[in-house]
Amino acid sequence: MKNPVDIAVTGAAGQISYSLLFRLASGELLGADQPINLHLLEITPALPALDGVVMELHDCAYPLLHRVTVTDNAKQAFNNVDFAFLLGARPRGPGMERKDLLQCNAEIFAVQGKALNEVASRNVKVLITGNPANTNTLIAIRNAPDLSGENFAAMTMLDHNRSIAQLAEKSGVQTTEIKNVIIWGNHSSTQYPDIHHAKIKGQDALSLVDNDWFVNYFIPTVQQRGANVIKARGLSSAASAANAAIKQMRAWALGTEEGDWVSMGVVSDGSYGIEKGLVYSYPITSMDGKVSIVQGLKINQFSKERMKLTETELKEERDAIKHLL
Ligand code: NAX
């Protein structure tokens, strides 16, 4: 039997976690021969609820689940972890402005970035889901000077999956026949879901679906999907977010499929004219645990404008919390 791998999950009493933890414990991230230890972080008032979740985890008698620790202390939670799923964040409360939300979350991710810097494995992979995900990732990176920006990524895989699903439904094929969709930019309604490079059963997507559908249906549907799930369910996407978190981390750790890529918010190196240093979602391939931004894609004027728009929002978010960087 292999040695257990240590995985931290923050916001562990929350909705996404309630789906994620059970899938991690069943081996969906690293396979059925890889035992894990779970390190669960919550704020103090949520610890009693988290105890209930831990009871249920134990009650599954998962063969791969070795140890579960529960804490409200970030340094304890991140001690020696190889993987960290940062789900915990402050939701927008009544009367709260966007900049207040940015500020409280920035404070949470500053503390967690510092703790990761001090105690996590030097190869840790930190996937940030808590919103505003890209800017929270930037804050965490800046507070972890002894780790590399490559240790961190923001989750845009749910948007990527939503794009695959829309395209598969429209063209009447299985999702496995859809490759190379891209989410550019911010995990917000300014994101740009792009199918200019996408393939449906090996053929160019835009030769099979019309441009009007792409511009006037596909883009707004993917951008507004989160809001529409909230409208319908009264709660935000949870199971699909957990699914995306596993898929993104798995692609990062074990590699992307030959001929395909994933979308992931990473530190921009200036690729495609995006300002260096911003956490921007790009098409990404991964090999041996290292990610690379897909290079050389032709970008037309329409795409350039959409990519700029979401970059501008990311700059505004960064400027709103500049004092914490
Ligand atoms: P919940 O509100 O159900 O759970 C969040 C949990 O985080 C709560 O239990 C809370 O006590 C905890 N928490 C708050 N501050 C914390 C801290 N400092 N340390 C540890 N835990 C803390 O939200 P849930 O539905 O699970 O969503 C989690 C986050 O994911 C939210 O920010 C949400 O907006 C974001 N999402 C991001 C998505 C993405 O694609 N990037 C999609 C899904 C989701 O909307």
XYZ file of C-alpha atoms and ligand atoms in Angstrom:
370
model
C 0.000 0.000 0.000
C 1.265 3.511 -0.848
C 1.839 6.128 1.856
C -1.163 8.424 2.356
C -1.239 11.767 0.565
C -2.289 14.785 2.618
C -5.170 16.849 1.241
C -6.548 20.042 2.797
C -10.062 21.315 2.196
C -11.185 24.717 3.490
C -14.818 25.680 3.872
C -15.186 22.029 4.753
C -18.668 22.381 6.271
C -19.967 24.123 3.150
C -22.000 22.921 0.200
C -19.247 22.176 -2.312
C -17.254 20.345 0.306
C -20.231 18.120 1.082
C -19.845 16.644 -2.379
C -16.056 16.968 -2.720
C -14.979 15.178 0.487
C -16.810 11.964 -0.320
C -15.399 11.847 -3.830
C -11.869 12.464 -2.565
C -12.270 9.730 0.022
C -13.485 7.279 -2.611
C -10.302 7.768 -4.626
C -11.548 9.893 -7.515
C -8.604 12.271 -7.405
C -5.593 9.993 -7.352
C -6.987 6.527 -7.919
C -8.168 3.491 -6.000
C -4.695 2.540 -4.719
C -3.840 5.899 -3.133
C -4.784 6.361 0.542
C -5.402 9.896 1.765
C -5.463 11.961 4.941
C -7.977 14.802 4.988
C -7.197 18.062 6.780
C -10.401 20.061 7.147
C -10.449 23.791 7.893
C -13.474 25.801 8.981
C -14.239 28.937 10.940
C -14.905 28.231 14.645
C -18.730 28.560 14.545
C -18.947 25.975 11.741
C -16.916 23.298 13.577
C -19.979 21.555 15.124
C -21.562 21.189 11.663
C -18.259 19.916 10.326
C -18.214 17.251 13.059
C -21.432 15.905 11.523
C -19.821 15.715 8.082
C -16.849 13.869 9.574
C -19.209 11.364 11.227
C -20.684 10.661 7.800
C -17.244 10.300 6.227
C -16.344 7.690 8.853
C -19.701 5.992 8.330
C -18.759 5.319 4.696
C -15.891 3.092 5.931
C -13.806 4.145 2.926
C -10.777 1.870 2.567
C -8.632 4.768 1.313
C -9.451 7.252 4.052
C -6.783 7.016 6.736
C -6.982 10.080 8.936
C -9.319 13.056 9.178
C -8.302 16.142 11.136
C -10.557 19.086 11.826
C -9.340 22.524 12.793
C -10.018 26.255 12.708
C -6.297 26.970 12.426
C -4.888 27.425 8.925
C -1.329 26.427 9.852
C -2.531 23.196 11.363
C -4.731 22.493 8.355
C -1.995 23.039 5.776
C 0.798 21.214 7.596
C 2.712 19.179 4.973
C -0.223 19.049 2.572
C 0.358 18.026 -1.049
C -3.007 19.290 -2.284
C -5.214 22.107 -1.005
C -8.743 22.836 -2.151
C -9.549 26.369 -1.008
C -13.334 26.509 -1.044
C -13.980 28.590 2.078
C -14.849 32.203 1.413
C -17.195 34.886 2.641
C -20.397 35.119 0.596
C -21.797 38.525 -0.303
C -24.112 39.643 2.556
C -27.049 42.074 2.405
C -25.916 45.617 1.586
C -22.366 44.465 0.926
C -20.670 46.069 -2.052
C -18.378 44.199 -4.410
C -15.355 45.991 -3.009
C -16.298 44.992 0.577
C -16.552 41.395 -0.613
C -13.151 41.654 -2.294
C -11.689 43.097 0.883
C -12.986 40.416 3.321
C -11.981 37.602 1.021
C -8.604 39.140 0.403
C -8.009 39.057 4.158
C -8.931 35.348 4.343
C -6.637 34.452 1.434
C -3.786 36.551 2.824
C -3.881 34.511 6.056
C -4.147 31.220 4.171
C -1.373 32.170 1.717
C 0.939 32.888 4.657
C 0.074 29.601 6.338
C 0.667 27.618 3.128
C 3.979 29.422 2.722
C 5.090 28.337 6.170
C 3.944 24.755 6.425
C 2.723 23.177 3.166
C 4.761 20.761 1.054
C 7.000 22.701 -1.388
C 5.211 20.882 -4.222
C 1.735 21.691 -2.974
C -0.969 22.260 -5.565
C -3.434 24.867 -4.324
C -6.709 25.141 -6.215
C -8.746 28.206 -5.317
C -12.495 27.953 -5.821
C -13.763 30.513 -3.276
C -14.881 33.695 -5.008
C -13.646 36.015 -6.369
C -11.428 33.052 -7.308
C -8.844 34.726 -9.574
C -8.176 37.652 -7.256
C -8.148 35.426 -4.164
C -5.486 33.365 -5.938
C -3.420 36.478 -6.609
C -3.595 37.436 -2.920
C -2.607 33.947 -1.766
C 0.372 33.908 -4.143
C 1.608 37.302 -2.991
C 1.425 36.114 0.610
C 3.428 32.962 -0.105
C 6.792 34.300 -1.267
C 8.631 31.014 -0.613
C 6.282 29.064 -2.860
C 6.082 29.624 -6.591
C 3.107 31.111 -8.453
C 3.030 27.688 -10.133
C 1.837 26.173 -6.863
C -1.489 28.011 -7.257
C -4.410 28.014 -9.673
C -7.916 29.480 -9.772
C -10.787 27.215 -10.739
C -12.407 27.888 -14.122
C -12.962 24.219 -14.869
C -16.662 24.456 -14.035
C -17.037 27.104 -16.749
C -15.017 24.856 -19.071
C -17.332 21.902 -18.359
C -20.397 24.095 -18.839
C -19.048 25.045 -22.282
C -18.483 21.404 -23.219
C -21.996 20.514 -22.094
C -23.640 23.320 -24.091
C -21.714 22.450 -27.227
C -22.440 18.720 -26.882
C -26.142 19.379 -26.411
C -26.320 21.728 -29.390
C -24.515 19.351 -31.709
C -26.127 16.160 -30.403
C -22.877 14.380 -29.499
C -21.451 12.969 -26.281
C -19.365 15.342 -24.171
C -16.316 13.139 -24.855
C -16.481 14.208 -28.532
C -15.912 17.863 -27.612
C -12.297 19.044 -27.282
C -10.382 22.296 -26.943
C -12.967 24.728 -25.578
C -11.410 27.652 -23.712
C -12.386 29.893 -20.830
C -10.396 33.107 -20.968
C -10.081 35.499 -18.042
C -12.025 35.889 -14.844
C -14.375 33.394 -13.192
C -17.197 35.937 -13.394
C -19.780 37.049 -15.911
C -17.047 38.787 -17.955
C -15.330 35.460 -18.675
C -14.985 34.657 -22.355
C -15.996 31.091 -23.273
C -14.384 30.616 -26.682
C -15.054 27.880 -29.238
C -12.893 29.193 -32.097
C -10.425 26.358 -31.508
C -12.942 23.771 -30.310
C -13.524 20.503 -32.125
C -16.694 18.427 -32.360
C -15.811 14.854 -33.378
C -12.559 16.248 -34.797
C -14.237 18.956 -36.897
C -14.045 22.713 -36.275
C -16.923 23.580 -33.943
C -17.695 26.835 -35.710
C -18.190 25.025 -38.997
C -20.954 22.979 -37.328
C -22.746 25.555 -35.164
C -23.589 29.025 -36.398
C -21.864 32.144 -35.211
C -25.130 33.740 -34.121
C -25.767 30.842 -31.687
C -22.187 31.163 -30.412
C -22.414 34.921 -29.780
C -26.007 35.322 -28.673
C -26.767 32.037 -26.906
C -23.635 30.098 -26.007
C -21.547 32.922 -24.513
C -24.278 34.422 -22.285
C -25.510 30.948 -21.247
C -22.079 29.919 -19.991
C -21.431 33.326 -18.410
C -24.789 33.326 -16.591
C -24.966 29.633 -15.734
C -23.983 30.108 -12.091
C -26.630 32.810 -11.624
C -29.256 30.619 -13.289
C -28.455 27.659 -11.044
C -28.908 29.961 -8.029
C -32.224 31.212 -9.431
C -33.504 27.658 -9.920
C -32.073 25.940 -6.842
C -31.939 28.804 -4.384
C -28.330 27.768 -3.777
C -25.171 28.047 -5.857
C -23.655 25.233 -7.909
C -22.191 22.682 -5.531
C -21.971 19.141 -6.946
C -20.865 20.460 -10.341
C -18.288 22.688 -8.648
C -16.902 19.741 -6.662
C -16.763 17.703 -9.856
C -14.863 20.481 -11.627
C -12.440 20.846 -8.719
C -11.565 17.140 -8.911
C -11.247 17.229 -12.692
C -9.007 20.293 -12.639
C -6.745 19.014 -9.849
C -6.534 15.598 -11.488
C -5.529 17.102 -14.835
C -2.933 19.238 -13.026
C -1.459 16.347 -11.039
C -1.744 13.493 -13.530
C -1.622 15.353 -16.861
C -4.038 16.488 -19.545
C -5.344 14.193 -22.255
C -3.365 14.021 -25.510
C -4.821 16.534 -27.987
C -6.956 18.328 -25.433
C -6.487 20.963 -22.744
C -8.268 22.320 -19.670
C -8.968 25.888 -18.573
C -7.276 27.118 -15.445
C -6.580 30.516 -13.859
C -2.794 30.860 -13.709
C -0.313 33.707 -13.356
C -0.065 35.417 -16.734
C 3.383 35.466 -18.304
C 2.136 38.015 -20.833
C 0.795 35.339 -23.216
C -1.845 36.650 -25.645
C -1.103 40.245 -24.585
C -2.581 39.831 -21.091
C -0.857 41.848 -18.375
C 1.916 39.883 -16.712
C 1.181 38.843 -13.137
C -2.630 38.808 -13.334
C -4.307 35.483 -12.513
C -6.063 34.860 -15.832
C -7.763 31.745 -17.156
C -5.968 30.245 -20.150
C -6.024 26.977 -22.081
C -3.579 24.782 -20.182
C -1.802 21.514 -20.724
C -0.132 19.670 -17.885
C 2.612 17.081 -17.774
C 4.470 15.649 -14.763
C 2.603 18.079 -12.518
C 3.760 21.165 -14.454
C 1.326 23.337 -16.359
C 1.942 25.263 -19.589
C -0.184 27.885 -21.303
C -1.103 26.678 -24.797
C 0.752 28.926 -27.239
C 0.261 30.007 -30.824
C -3.544 30.092 -31.060
C -4.851 32.586 -33.631
C -7.021 35.189 -31.956
C -9.452 37.221 -34.069
C -10.670 40.758 -33.345
C -13.903 39.572 -31.671
C -11.958 37.339 -29.278
C -9.354 40.041 -28.600
C -12.057 42.422 -27.444
C -13.695 39.821 -25.174
C -10.322 38.836 -23.717
C -9.515 42.504 -22.961
C -12.867 43.082 -21.301
C -12.343 40.328 -18.740
C -8.702 41.420 -18.258
C -9.946 44.939 -17.420
C -12.229 43.534 -14.718
C -9.328 41.578 -13.219
C -7.194 44.733 -13.111
C -10.009 46.567 -11.327
C -10.329 43.758 -8.778
C -6.577 43.797 -8.190
C -6.565 47.578 -7.787
C -9.380 47.393 -5.217
C -7.224 45.244 -2.898
C -3.828 46.662 -3.860
C -2.963 47.544 -0.246
C -3.052 43.837 0.646
C -0.627 42.776 -2.070
P -20.846 27.670 1.440
O -21.238 29.032 1.927
O -21.816 26.549 1.488
O -19.536 27.207 2.230
C -18.454 28.032 2.456
C -17.844 27.595 3.752
O -16.632 28.336 3.934
C -18.720 27.896 4.973
O -18.942 26.691 5.677
C -17.898 28.890 5.771
O -18.033 28.724 7.180
C -16.480 28.557 5.296
N -15.506 29.621 5.512
C -15.690 30.973 5.471
N -14.555 31.604 5.783
C -13.624 30.664 6.009
C -12.271 30.696 6.395
N -11.645 31.858 6.611
N -11.622 29.524 6.548
C -12.249 28.360 6.353
N -13.547 28.249 6.016
C -14.225 29.389 5.841
O -20.295 27.910 -0.039
P -20.074 26.852 -1.201
O -21.325 26.728 -1.968
O -19.418 25.645 -0.664
O -19.044 27.685 -2.125
C -17.725 27.956 -1.704
C -17.118 29.050 -2.562
O -17.023 28.614 -3.919
C -17.929 30.342 -2.604
O -17.033 31.444 -2.521
C -18.559 30.312 -3.980
O -18.855 31.612 -4.460
C -17.463 29.658 -4.766
N -17.826 29.068 -6.068
C -16.875 29.093 -7.030
C -17.046 28.466 -8.239
C -15.958 28.450 -9.269
O -16.218 27.923 -10.350
N -14.766 29.004 -9.027
C -18.342 27.806 -8.576
C -19.121 27.410 -7.377
C -19.115 28.424 -6.258
O -20.049 29.438 -6.531
